[in-house]
Coordinates of C-alpha atoms in Angstrom, one line a residue:
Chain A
X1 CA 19.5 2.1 -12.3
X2 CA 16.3 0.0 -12.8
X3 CA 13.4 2.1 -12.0
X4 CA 10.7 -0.3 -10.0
X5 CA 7.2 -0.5 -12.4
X6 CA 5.5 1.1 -9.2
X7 CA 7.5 4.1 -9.1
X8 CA 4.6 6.0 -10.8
X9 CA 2.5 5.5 -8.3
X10 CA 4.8 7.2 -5.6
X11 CA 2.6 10.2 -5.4
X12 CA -0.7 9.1 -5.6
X13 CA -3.4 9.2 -2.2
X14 CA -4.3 6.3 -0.5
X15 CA -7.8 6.2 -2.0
X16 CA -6.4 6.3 -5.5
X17 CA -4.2 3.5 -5.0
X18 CA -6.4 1.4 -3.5
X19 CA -9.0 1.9 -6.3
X20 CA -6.5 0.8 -8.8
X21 CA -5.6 -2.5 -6.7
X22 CA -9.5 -2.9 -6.8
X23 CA -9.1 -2.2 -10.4
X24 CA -6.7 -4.8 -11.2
X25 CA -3.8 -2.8 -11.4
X26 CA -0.9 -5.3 -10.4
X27 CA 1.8 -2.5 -10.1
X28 CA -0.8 -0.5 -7.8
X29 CA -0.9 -3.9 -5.7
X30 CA 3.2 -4.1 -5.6
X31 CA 3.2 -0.4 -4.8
X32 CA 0.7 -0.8 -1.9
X33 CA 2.4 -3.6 -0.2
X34 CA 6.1 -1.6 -1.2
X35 CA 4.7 1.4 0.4
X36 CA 3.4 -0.4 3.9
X37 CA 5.5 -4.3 4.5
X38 CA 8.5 -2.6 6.5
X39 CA 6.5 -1.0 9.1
X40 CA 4.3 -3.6 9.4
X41 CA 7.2 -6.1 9.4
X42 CA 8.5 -4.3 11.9
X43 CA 6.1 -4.3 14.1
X44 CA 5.2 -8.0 13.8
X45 CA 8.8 -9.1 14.4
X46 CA 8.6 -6.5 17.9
X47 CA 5.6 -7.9 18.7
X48 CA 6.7 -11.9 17.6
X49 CA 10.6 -11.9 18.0
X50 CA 10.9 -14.6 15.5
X51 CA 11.7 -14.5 11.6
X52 CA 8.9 -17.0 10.9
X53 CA 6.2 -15.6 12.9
X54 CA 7.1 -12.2 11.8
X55 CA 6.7 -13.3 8.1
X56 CA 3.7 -15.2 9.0
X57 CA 2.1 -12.5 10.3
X58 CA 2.8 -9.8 7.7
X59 CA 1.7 -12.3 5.0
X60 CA -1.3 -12.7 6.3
X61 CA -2.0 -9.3 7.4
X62 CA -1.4 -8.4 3.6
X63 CA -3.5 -11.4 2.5
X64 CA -6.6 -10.1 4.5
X65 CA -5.9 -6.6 3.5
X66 CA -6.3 -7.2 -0.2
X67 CA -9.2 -9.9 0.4
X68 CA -10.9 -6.7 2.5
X69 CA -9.8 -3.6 0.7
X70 CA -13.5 -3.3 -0.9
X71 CA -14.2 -2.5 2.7
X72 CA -11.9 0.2 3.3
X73 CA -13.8 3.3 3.3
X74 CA -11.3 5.9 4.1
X75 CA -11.7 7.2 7.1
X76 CA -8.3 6.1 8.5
X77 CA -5.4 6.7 6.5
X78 CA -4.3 3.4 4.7
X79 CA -1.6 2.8 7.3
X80 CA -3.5 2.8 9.8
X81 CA -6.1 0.3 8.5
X82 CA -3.2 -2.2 7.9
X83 CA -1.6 -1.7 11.2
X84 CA -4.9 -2.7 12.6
X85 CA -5.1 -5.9 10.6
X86 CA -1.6 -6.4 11.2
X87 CA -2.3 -6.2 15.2
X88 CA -5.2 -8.6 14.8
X89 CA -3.4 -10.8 13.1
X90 CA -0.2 -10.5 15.9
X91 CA -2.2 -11.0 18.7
X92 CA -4.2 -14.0 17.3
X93 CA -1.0 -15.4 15.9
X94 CA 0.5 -15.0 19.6
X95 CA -2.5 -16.6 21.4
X96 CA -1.9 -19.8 19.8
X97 CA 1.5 -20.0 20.3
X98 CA 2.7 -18.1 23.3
X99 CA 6.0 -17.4 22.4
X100 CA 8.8 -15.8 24.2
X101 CA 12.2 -15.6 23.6
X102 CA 13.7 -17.8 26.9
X103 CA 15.3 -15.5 29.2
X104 CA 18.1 -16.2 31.6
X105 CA 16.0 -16.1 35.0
X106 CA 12.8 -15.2 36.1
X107 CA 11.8 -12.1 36.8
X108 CA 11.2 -11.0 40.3
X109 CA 8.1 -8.5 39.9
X110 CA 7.8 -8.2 43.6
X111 CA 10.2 -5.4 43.9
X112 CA 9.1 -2.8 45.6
X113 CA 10.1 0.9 44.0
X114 CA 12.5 2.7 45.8
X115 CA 14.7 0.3 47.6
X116 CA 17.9 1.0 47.3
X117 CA 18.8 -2.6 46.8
X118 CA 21.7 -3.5 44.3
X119 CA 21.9 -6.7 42.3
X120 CA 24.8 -7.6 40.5
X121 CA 23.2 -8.2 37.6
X122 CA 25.5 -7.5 34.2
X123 CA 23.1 -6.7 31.7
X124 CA 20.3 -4.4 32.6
X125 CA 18.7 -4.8 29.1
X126 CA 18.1 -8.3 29.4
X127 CA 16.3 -7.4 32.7
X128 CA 14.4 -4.4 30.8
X129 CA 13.5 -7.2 28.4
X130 CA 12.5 -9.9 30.3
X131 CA 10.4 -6.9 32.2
X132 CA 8.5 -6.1 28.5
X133 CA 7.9 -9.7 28.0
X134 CA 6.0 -10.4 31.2
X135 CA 4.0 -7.1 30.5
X136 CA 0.3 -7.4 29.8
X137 CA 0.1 -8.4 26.3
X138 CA -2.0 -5.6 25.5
X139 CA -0.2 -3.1 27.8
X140 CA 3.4 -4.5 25.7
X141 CA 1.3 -3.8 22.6
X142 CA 1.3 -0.3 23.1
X143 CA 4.5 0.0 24.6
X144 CA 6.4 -1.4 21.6
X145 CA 4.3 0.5 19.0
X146 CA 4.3 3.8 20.8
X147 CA 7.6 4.4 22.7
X148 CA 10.0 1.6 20.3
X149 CA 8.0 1.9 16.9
X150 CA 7.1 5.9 17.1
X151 CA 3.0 5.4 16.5
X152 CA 0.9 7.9 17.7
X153 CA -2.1 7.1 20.1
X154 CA -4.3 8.0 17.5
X155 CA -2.6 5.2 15.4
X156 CA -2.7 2.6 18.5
X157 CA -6.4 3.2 19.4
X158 CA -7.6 3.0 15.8
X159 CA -5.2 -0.2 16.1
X160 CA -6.2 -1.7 19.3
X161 CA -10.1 -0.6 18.8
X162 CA -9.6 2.1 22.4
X163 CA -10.1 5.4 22.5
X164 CA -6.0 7.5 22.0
X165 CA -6.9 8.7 25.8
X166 CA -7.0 5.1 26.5
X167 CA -3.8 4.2 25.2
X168 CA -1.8 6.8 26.5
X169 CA -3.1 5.5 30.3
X170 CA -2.1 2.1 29.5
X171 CA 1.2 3.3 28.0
X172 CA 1.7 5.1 31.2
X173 CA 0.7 1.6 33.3
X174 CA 3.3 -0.1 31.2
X175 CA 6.0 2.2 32.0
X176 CA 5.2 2.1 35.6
X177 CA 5.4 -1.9 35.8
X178 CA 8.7 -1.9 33.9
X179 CA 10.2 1.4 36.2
X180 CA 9.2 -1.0 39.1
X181 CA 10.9 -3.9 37.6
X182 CA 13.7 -2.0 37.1
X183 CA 14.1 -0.4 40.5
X184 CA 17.1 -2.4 41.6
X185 CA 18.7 0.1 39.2
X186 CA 17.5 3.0 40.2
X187 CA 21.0 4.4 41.4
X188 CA 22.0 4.0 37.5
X189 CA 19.4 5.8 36.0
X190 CA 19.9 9.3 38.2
X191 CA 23.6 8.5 37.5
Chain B
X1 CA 15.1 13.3 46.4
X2 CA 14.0 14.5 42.5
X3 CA 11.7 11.8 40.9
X4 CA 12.4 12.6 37.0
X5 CA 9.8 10.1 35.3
X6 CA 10.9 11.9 31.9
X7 CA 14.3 11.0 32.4
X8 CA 13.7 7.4 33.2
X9 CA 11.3 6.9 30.1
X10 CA 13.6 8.5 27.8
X11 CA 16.5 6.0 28.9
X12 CA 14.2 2.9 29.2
X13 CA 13.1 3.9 25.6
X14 CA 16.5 4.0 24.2
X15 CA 17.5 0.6 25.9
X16 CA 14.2 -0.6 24.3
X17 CA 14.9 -0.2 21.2
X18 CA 17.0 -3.1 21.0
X19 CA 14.2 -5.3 21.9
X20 CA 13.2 -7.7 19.2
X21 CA 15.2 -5.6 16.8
X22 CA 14.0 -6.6 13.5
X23 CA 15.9 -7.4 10.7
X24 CA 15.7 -6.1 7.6
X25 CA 12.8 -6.9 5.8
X26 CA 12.7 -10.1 3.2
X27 CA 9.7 -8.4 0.6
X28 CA 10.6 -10.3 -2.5
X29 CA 10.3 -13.7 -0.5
X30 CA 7.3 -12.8 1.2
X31 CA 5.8 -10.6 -1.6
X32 CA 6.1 -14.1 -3.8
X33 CA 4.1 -16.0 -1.0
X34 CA 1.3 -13.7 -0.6
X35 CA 0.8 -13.6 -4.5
X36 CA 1.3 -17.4 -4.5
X37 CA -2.0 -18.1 -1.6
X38 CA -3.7 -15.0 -3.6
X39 CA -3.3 -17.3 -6.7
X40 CA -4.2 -20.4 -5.5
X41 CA -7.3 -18.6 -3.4
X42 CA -8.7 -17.4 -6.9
X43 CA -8.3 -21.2 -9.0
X44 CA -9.4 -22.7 -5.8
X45 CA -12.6 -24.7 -6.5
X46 CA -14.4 -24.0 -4.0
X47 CA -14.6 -20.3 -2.3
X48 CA -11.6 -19.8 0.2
X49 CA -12.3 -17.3 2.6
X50 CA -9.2 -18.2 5.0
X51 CA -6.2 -19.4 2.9
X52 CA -3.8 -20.3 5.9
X53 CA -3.4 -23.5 7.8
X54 CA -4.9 -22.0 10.6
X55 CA -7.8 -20.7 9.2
X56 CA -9.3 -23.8 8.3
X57 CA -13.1 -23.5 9.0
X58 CA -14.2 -27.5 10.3
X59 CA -17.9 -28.4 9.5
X60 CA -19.0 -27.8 12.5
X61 CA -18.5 -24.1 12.4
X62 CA -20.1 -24.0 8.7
X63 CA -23.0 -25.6 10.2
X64 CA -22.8 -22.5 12.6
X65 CA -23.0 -20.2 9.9
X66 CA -25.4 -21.8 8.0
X67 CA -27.6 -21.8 11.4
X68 CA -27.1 -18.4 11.8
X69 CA -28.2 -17.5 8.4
X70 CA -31.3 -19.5 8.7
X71 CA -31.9 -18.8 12.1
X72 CA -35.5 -18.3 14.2
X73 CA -36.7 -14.2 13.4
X74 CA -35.7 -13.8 9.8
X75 CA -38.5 -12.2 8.9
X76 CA -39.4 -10.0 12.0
X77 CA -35.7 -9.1 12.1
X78 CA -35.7 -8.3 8.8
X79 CA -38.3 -6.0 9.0
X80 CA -36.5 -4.1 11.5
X81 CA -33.7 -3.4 9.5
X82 CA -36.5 -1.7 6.9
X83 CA -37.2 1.3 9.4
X84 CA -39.4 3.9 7.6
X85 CA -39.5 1.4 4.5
X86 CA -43.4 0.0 3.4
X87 CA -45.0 -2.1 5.8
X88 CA -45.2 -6.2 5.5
X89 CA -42.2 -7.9 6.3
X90 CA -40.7 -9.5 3.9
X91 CA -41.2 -13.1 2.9
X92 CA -38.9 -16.0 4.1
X93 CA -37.6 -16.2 0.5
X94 CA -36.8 -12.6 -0.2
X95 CA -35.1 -12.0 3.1
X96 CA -32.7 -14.9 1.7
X97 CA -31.3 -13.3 -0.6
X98 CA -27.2 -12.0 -0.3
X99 CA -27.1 -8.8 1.7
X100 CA -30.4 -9.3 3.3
X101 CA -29.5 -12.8 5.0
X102 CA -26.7 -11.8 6.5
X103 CA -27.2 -9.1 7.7
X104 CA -30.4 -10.3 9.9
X105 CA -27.7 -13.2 10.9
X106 CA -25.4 -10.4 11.9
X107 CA -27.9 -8.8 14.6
X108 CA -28.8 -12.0 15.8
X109 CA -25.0 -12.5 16.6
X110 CA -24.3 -9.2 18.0
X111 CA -27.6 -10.1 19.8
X112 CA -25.7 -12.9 21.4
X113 CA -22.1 -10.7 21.7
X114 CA -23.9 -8.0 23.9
X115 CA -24.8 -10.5 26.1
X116 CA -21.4 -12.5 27.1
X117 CA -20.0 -8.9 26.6
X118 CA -22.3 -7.6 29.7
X119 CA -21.8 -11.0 31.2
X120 CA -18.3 -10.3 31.1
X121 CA -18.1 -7.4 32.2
X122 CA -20.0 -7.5 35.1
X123 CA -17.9 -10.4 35.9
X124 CA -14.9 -8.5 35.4
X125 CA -15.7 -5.4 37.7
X126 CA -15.8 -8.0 40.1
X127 CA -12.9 -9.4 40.0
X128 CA -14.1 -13.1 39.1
X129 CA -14.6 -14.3 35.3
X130 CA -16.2 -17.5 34.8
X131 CA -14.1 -20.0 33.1
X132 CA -16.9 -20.6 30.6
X133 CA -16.6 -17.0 29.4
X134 CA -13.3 -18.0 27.5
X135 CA -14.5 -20.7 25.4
X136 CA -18.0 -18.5 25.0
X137 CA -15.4 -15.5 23.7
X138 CA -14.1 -17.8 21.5
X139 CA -17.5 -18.8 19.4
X140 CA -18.7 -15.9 19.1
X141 CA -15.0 -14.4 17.4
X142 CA -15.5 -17.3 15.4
X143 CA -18.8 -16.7 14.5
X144 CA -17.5 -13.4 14.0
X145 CA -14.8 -13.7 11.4
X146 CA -17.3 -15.5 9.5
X147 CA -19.6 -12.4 9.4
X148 CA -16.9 -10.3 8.2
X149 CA -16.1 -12.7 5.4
X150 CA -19.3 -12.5 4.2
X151 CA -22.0 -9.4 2.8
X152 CA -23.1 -8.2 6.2
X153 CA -19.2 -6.6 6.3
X154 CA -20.0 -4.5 4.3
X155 CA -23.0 -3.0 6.0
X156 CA -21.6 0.7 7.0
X157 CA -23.2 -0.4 10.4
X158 CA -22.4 -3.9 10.9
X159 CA -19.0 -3.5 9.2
X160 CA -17.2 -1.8 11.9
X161 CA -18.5 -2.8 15.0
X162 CA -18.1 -6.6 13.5
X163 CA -14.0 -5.2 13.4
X164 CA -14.2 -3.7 16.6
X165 CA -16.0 -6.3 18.4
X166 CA -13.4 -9.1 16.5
X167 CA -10.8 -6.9 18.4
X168 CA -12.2 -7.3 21.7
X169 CA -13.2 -11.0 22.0
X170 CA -9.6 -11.8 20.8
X171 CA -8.9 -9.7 24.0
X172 CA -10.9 -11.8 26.5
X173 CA -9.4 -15.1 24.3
X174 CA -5.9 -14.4 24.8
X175 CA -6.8 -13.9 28.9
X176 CA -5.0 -16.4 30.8
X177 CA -6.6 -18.7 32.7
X178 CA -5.1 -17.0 35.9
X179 CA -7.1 -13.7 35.1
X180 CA -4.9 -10.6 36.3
X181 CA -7.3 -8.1 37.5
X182 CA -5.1 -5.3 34.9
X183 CA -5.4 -7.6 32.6
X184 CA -9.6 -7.6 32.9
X185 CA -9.1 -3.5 33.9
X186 CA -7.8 -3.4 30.2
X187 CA -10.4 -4.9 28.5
X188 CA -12.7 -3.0 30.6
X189 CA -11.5 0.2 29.6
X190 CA -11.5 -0.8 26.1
X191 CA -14.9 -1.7 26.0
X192 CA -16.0 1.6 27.5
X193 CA -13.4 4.1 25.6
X194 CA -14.7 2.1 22.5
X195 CA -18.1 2.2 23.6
X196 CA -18.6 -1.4 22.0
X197 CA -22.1 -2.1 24.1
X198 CA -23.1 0.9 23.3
X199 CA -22.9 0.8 19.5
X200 CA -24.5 -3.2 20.0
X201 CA -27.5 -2.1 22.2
X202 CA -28.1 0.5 19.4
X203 CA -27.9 -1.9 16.7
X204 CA -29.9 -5.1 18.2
X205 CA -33.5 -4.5 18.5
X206 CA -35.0 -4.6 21.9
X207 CA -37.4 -7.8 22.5
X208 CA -40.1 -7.0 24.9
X209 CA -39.6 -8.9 27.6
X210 CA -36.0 -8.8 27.3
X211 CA -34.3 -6.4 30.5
X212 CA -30.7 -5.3 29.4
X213 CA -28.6 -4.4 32.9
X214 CA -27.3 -0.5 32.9
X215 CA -23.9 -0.1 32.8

């Protein structure tokens, strides 16, 4: 089994990893980046939906991150600094080129809740999809990190520059829009 | 009839999941890219502050930067920053050197962010942003991610509100030009739970004449 030249540096704290990157330490730079690119792949791709962007984005998030690390002073745990950068970096990358995956129709947000309407629509998850992607972009932001990624408010607000209060209201107003764009299905749910 | 939010969250949640499920993560091909722009960043010629394609700055915004370091105040300003220091503001020359210049461009900036910032907001609590806010928004985050490339990042004041406020105006950027009021309630609330105008009327010295509206 080939042991990976960062596997030393498994147990050491944030600070003292970054103060070897800042040192030079090549296998403390390879550790950092081992310790942190899924997450933060994962959440570009969620956020992106496309291999290329997704890569983009974590490259460059990693880029800034080593070109800023003089700068981190701690505070936050090492994650969470990157996660911010990596946001950052999303929602810039996202601004410029708008992308959503095409879904089959348009969404009709004009549903009032409670109607006991039916449609005989197959697949509720592309619905519940299309419904994430016409979320606020903010608002999708801390949907898809909190309640499909697992990060704590504390994480999203340190991410999103809000306060954790402030996050959990707007993950509350996200899952409100997409309960009413999902209330065709209601009779499912309580199934 | 029972409403069970819980129950509907849980289930929405699990169906989420599959959305834009990522696939498993390529670090060796990325891990070589990001040491290949590192490389070329350090045996560029000429310093490279934004590797990618699309953080090419044009001229234009260098001559921004290079107004904002030279700008009208230098000296008062930087006296200012020298609270409790000895007396006579510093000469032209001194206050030019590293740190010093950029951080007296750095007020002057977040000077000019407080007040699109309060623009905006009032505008937002209305209801009706002016279109000219977007493209305002948009200078100053430029002018922003310039600061934070240079010295003045690494002012333990400047610093972080230069992040935080980099995280706002890319906010008010990304706002479509159909402006959904939750949309501007969202930015709203961010600016208040983050106390952004706050921390920038703290940091930007008050100029006699100059009124600042209350929130």
């Amino acid at each position: 089994m080939t042991v990976p030249e960062s596997a030393h540096l498994d147990y050491v704290t944030d600070r003292e990893l970054v103060d070897r990157v800042l040192a030079g330490d090549a296998a403390a730079e390879r550790a950092l980046y081992d310790a942190h690119v899924d997450r933060v792949y994962r959440l570009a791709y969620r956020m992106a939906g496309s291999v290329d962007m997704a890569q983009d984005i974590t490259q460059e998030t990693f880029i800034r991150a080593f070109q800023q690390l003089p700068r981190f002073r701690g505070e936050a745990a090492l994650s969470t600094w990157l996660h911010a950068i990596a946001v950052s970096v999303a929602l810039n990358g996202l601004r410029k080129v708008r992308r959503f995956e095409q879904r089959e129709a348009p969404l009709d947000e004009a549903l009032p809740v409670g109607v006991a309407r039916r449609e005989a629509e197959p697949d509720l998850k592309a619905r519940l999809w299309r419904a994430i992607d016409a979320l606020p972009t903010g608002y999708r932001a801390v949907f898809l990190m909190h309640d499909v990624e697992g990060y704590t408010h504390e994480e999203i607000g340190t991410a999103l520059g809000i306060q954790s209060g402030t996050s959990k209201a707007q993950l509350s107003r996200a899952r409100q829009k997409l309960r009413t764009a999902l209330a065709p299905f209601m009779g499912e749910w309580t199934a | 009839m029972t409403h069970e939010p819980d129950h509907l969250d849980e289930r929405l949640r699990v169906l989420a999941r599959g959305y834009n499920a990522p696939p498993p993560t390529p670090r060796e091909a990325m891990w070589a890219r990001i040491e290949a722009e590192r490389r070329r960043q350090r045996d560029a010629p000429l310093p490279v502050t934004r590797p990618r394609h699309r953080r090419r700055w044009p001229r234009p915004l260098l001559a921004v930067a290079a107004t904002l370091i030279v700008g009208v105040g230098l000296g008062r300003l930087s006296a200012r920053l020298d609270r409790g220091a000895a007396t006579a503001p510093r000469a032209v020359a001194d206050a030019t050197t590293d740190g010093r210049a950029y951080q007296v461009a750095a007020v002057q900036h977040l000077g000019q962010a407080e007040v699109m910032l309060t623009t905006f907001r009032a505008e937002a609590r209305s209801g009706e942003v002016a279109p000219e806010v977007g493209p305002w928004a948009r200078d100053l985050l430029t002018s922003t991610r310039l600061l934070l490339d240079s010295p003045a990042a690494s002012d333990p004041r400047l610093g972080p509100l230069l992040e935080r406020l980099e995280l706002v105006l890319a906010q008010i950027v990304q706002l479509p030009s159909r402006r959904d009021s939750t949309e501007l309630q969202l930015i709203d609330d961010a600016l208040e739970q983050g106390d952004v105008l706050t921390q920038l009327r703290t940091v930007v010295p008050m100029e006699p004449a100059r009124q600042i509206s209350g929130d």
